[in-house]
Tab-separated table of C-alpha atoms and ligand atoms in Angstrom:
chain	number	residue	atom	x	y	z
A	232	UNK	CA	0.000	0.000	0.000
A	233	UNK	CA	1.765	3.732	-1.147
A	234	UNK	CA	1.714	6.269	1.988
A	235	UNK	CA	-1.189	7.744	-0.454
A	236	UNK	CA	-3.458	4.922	-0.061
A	237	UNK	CA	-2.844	4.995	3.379
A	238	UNK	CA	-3.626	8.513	3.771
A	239	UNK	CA	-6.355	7.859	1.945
A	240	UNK	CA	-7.863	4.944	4.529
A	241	UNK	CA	-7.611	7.445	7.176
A	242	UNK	CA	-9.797	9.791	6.237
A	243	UNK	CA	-12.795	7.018	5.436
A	244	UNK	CA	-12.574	6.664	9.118
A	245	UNK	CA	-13.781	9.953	9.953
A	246	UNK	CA	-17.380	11.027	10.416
A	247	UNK	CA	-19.585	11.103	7.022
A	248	UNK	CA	-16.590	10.897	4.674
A	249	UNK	CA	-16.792	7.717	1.860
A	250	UNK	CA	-13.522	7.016	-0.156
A	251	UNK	CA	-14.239	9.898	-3.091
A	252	UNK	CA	-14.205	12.528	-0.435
A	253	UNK	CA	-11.182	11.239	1.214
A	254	UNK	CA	-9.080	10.791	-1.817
A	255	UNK	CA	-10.402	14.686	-2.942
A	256	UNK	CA	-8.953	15.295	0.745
A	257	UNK	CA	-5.504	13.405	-0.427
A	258	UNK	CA	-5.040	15.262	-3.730
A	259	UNK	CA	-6.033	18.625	-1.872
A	260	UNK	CA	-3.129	18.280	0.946
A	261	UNK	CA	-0.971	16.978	-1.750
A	262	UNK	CA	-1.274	19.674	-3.988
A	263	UNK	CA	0.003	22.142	-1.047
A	264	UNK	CA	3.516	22.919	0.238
A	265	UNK	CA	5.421	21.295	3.073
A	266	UNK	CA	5.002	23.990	5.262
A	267	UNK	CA	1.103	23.802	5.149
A	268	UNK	CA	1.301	20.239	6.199
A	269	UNK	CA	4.045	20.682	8.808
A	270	UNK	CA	1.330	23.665	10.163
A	271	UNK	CA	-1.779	20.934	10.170
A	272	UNK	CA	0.182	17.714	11.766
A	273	UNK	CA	1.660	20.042	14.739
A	274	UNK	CA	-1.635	21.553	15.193
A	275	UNK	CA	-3.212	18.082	15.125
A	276	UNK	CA	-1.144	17.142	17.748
A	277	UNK	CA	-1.177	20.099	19.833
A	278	UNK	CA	-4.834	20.077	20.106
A	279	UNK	CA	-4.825	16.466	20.780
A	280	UNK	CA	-2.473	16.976	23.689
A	281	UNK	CA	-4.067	20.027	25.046
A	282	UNK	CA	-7.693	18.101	24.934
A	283	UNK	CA	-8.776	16.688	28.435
A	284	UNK	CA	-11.810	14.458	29.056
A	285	UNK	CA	-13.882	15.654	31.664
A	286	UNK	CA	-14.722	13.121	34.347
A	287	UNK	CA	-17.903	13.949	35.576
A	288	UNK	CA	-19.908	14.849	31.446
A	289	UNK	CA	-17.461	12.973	29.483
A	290	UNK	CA	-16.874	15.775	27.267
A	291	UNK	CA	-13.740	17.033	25.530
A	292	UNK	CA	-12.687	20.123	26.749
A	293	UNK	CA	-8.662	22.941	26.369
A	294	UNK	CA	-6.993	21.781	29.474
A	295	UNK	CA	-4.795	24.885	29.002
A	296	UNK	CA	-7.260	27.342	30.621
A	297	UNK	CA	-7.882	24.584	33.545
A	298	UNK	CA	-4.767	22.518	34.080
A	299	UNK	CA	-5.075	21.422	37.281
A	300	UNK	CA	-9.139	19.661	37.734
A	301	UNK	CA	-10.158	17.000	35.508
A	302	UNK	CA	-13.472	18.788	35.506
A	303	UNK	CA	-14.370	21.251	32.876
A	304	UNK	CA	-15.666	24.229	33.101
A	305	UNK	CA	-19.486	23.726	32.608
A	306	UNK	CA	-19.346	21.298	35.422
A	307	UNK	CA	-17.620	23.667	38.030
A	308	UNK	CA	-19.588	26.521	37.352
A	309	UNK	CA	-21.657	27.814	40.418
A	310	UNK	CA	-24.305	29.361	38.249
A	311	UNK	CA	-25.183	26.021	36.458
A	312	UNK	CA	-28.811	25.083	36.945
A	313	UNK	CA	-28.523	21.561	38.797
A	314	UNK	CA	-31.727	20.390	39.139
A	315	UNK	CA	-31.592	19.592	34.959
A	316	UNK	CA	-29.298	17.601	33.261
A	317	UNK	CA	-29.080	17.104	29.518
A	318	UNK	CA	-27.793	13.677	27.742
A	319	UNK	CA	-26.596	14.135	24.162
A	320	UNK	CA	-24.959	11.810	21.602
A	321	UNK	CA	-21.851	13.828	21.137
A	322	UNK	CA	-19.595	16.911	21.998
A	323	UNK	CA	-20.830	18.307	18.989
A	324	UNK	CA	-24.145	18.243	19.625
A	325	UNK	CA	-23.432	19.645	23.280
A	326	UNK	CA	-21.130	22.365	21.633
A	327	UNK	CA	-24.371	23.266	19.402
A	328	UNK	CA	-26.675	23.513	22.668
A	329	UNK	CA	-24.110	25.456	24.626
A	330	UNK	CA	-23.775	28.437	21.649
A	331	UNK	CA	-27.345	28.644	20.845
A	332	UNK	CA	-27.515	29.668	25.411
A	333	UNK	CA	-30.990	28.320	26.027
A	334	UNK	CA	-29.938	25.443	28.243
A	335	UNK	CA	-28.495	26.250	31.601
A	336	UNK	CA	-28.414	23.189	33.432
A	337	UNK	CA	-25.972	20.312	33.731
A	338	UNK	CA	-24.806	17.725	30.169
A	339	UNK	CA	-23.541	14.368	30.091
A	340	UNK	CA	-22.208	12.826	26.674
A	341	UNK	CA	-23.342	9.967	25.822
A	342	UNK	CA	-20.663	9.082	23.427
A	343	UNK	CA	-22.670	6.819	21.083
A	344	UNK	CA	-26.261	5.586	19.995
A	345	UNK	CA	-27.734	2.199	20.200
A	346	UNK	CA	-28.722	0.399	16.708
A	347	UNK	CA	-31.862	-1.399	16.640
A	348	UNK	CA	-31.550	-4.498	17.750
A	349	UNK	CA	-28.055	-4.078	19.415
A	350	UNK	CA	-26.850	-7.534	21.331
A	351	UNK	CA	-24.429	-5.600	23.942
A	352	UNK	CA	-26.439	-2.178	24.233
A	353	UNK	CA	-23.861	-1.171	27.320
A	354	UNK	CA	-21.052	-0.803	24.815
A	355	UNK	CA	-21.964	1.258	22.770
A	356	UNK	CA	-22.643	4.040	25.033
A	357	UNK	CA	-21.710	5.166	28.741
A	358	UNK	CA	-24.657	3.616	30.257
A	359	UNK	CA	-22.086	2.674	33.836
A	360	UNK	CA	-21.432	6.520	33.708
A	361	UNK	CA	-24.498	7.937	33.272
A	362	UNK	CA	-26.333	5.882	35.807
A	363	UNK	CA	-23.596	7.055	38.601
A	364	UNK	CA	-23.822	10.422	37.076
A	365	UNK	CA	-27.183	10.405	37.324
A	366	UNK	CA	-27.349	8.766	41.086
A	367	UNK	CA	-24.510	11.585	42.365
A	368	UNK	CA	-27.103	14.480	40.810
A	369	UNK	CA	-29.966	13.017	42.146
A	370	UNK	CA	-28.648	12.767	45.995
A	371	UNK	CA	-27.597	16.815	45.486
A	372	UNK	CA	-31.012	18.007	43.748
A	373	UNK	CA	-31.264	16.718	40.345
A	374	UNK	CA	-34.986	16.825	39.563
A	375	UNK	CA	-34.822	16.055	35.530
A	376	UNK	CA	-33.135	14.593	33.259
A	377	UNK	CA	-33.338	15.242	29.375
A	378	UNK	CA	-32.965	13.106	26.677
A	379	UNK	CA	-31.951	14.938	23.710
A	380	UNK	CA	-30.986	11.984	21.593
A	381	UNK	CA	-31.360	12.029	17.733
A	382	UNK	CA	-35.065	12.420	16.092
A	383	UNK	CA	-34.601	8.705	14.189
A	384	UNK	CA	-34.876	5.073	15.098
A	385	UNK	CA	-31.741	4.729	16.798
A	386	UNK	CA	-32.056	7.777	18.814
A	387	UNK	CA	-35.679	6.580	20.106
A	388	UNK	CA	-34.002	3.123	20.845
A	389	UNK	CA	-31.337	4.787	22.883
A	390	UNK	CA	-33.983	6.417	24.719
A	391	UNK	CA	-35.701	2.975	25.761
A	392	UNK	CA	-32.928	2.357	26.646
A	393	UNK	CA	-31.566	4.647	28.545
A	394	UNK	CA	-35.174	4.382	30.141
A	395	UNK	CA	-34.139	0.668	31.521
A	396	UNK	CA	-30.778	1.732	33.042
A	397	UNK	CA	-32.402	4.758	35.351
A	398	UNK	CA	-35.325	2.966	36.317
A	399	UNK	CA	-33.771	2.539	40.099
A	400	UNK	CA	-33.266	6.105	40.145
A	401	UNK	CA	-36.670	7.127	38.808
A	402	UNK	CA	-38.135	5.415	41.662
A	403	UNK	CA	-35.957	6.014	44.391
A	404	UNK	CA	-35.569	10.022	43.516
A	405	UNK	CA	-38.396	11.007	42.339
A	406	UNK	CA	-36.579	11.595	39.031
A	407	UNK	CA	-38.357	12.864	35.831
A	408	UNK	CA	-37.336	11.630	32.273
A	409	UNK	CA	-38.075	14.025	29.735
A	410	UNK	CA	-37.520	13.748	25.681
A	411	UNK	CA	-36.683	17.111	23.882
A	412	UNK	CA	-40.251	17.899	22.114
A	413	UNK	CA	-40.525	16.859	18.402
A	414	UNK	CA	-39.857	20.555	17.522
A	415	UNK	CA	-36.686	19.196	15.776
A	416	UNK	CA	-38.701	17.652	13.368
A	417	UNK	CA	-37.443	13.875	12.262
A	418	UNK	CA	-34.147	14.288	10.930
A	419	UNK	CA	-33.026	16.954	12.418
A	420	UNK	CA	-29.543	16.631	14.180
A	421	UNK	CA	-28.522	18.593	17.159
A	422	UNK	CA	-25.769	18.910	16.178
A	423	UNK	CA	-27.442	21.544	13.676
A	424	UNK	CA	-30.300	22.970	15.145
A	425	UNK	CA	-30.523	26.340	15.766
A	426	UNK	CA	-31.932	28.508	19.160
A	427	UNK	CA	-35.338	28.774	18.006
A	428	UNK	CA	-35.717	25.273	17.241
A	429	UNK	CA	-34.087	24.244	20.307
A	430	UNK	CA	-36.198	26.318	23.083
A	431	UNK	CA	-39.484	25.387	20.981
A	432	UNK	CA	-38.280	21.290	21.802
A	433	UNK	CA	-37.155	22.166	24.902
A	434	UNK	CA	-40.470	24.251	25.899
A	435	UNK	CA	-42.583	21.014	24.710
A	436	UNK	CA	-40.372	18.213	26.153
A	437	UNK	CA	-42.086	15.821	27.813
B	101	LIG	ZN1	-17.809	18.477	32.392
């Protein structure tokens, strides 16, 4: 396999791109000069080593800002509305939420959907996580939790199941489940919805 092959195999693995995208990507980097390239892989890395996960909403967050707390900075700040928490897919789709400002409370990233039909559900998402996530809110005042999965099969399957694994903590707590309302209308990522959208599904969750 040439180093442009490889290159090429690469960039099928990320999000949404098929091999004639990827090999447009190949010919595009190619046709630029080393210093370009030098520019891209050290900023690759940078940001890669600068990234942090954060241990209580799983999300990625700049660890330069915050080098000491393996918390970000949603989580530690004071003014965050913690009686609400939202669970999304991915940091993407929280990113969207957090820019569009009409969601004040608490996240947790999901990191995955479950397909129809899934034999090992558990895997594919951070069902351990969110259920102590969940369980640590609920004991400090968490009264709801959203569910702002995607508007599709898969999403509504997460959300049964998702469903299963609080059911403890439903009873126990008090807790309400909620589903962003079908304001983002089937189809619709998250990732890509805009504030209007997003306060008319959160207004009619239920
Ligand atoms: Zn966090």
């Amino acid at each position: 396999m040439t180093p442009t092959d490889k290159l090429t195999e690469y960039f099928t693995k990320f999000p949404g791109i098929g091999p004639r995208q990827a090999k447009r990507f190949v010919y595009f980097i190619l046709r630029k000069d080393n210093r370009f390239i030098e520019e891209l892989s050290s900023l690759i890395l940078n940001a890669k080593k600068s990234t942090m996960q954060c241990s209580s909403c799983y999300r990625l967050f700049s660890s330069e800002m915050n080098t000491q707390s393996s918390i970000c900075d949603l989580c530690q700040n004071l003014n965050t509305d913690e009686n609400i928490i939202m669970i999304v897919e991915k940091d993407v789709d929280l990113e969207n939420v957090i820019k569009t400002g009409v969601f004040g409370g608490f996240f947790f990233v999901l990191g995955g959907s479950i397909p129809i039909l899934d034999k090992s559900p558990s895997n594919k998402i951070r069902a351990k996580e969110l259920f102590e996530r969940v369980k640590n809110g609920a004991k400090n005042g968490l009264k709801e939790v959203i569910l702002a999965m995607s508007v599709n099969p898969e999403g509504e399957n997460t959300i049964l199941y998702i469903h299963k694994v609080l059911e403890p903590l439903v009873e126990k707590y008090s807790l309400k489940i909620s589903t962003l309302g079908r304001g983002l209308s089937t189809g619709t990522e998250l990732e890509y919805s805009d504030s209007d959208t997003l306060q008319n599904a959160l207004k009619n969750r239920g």
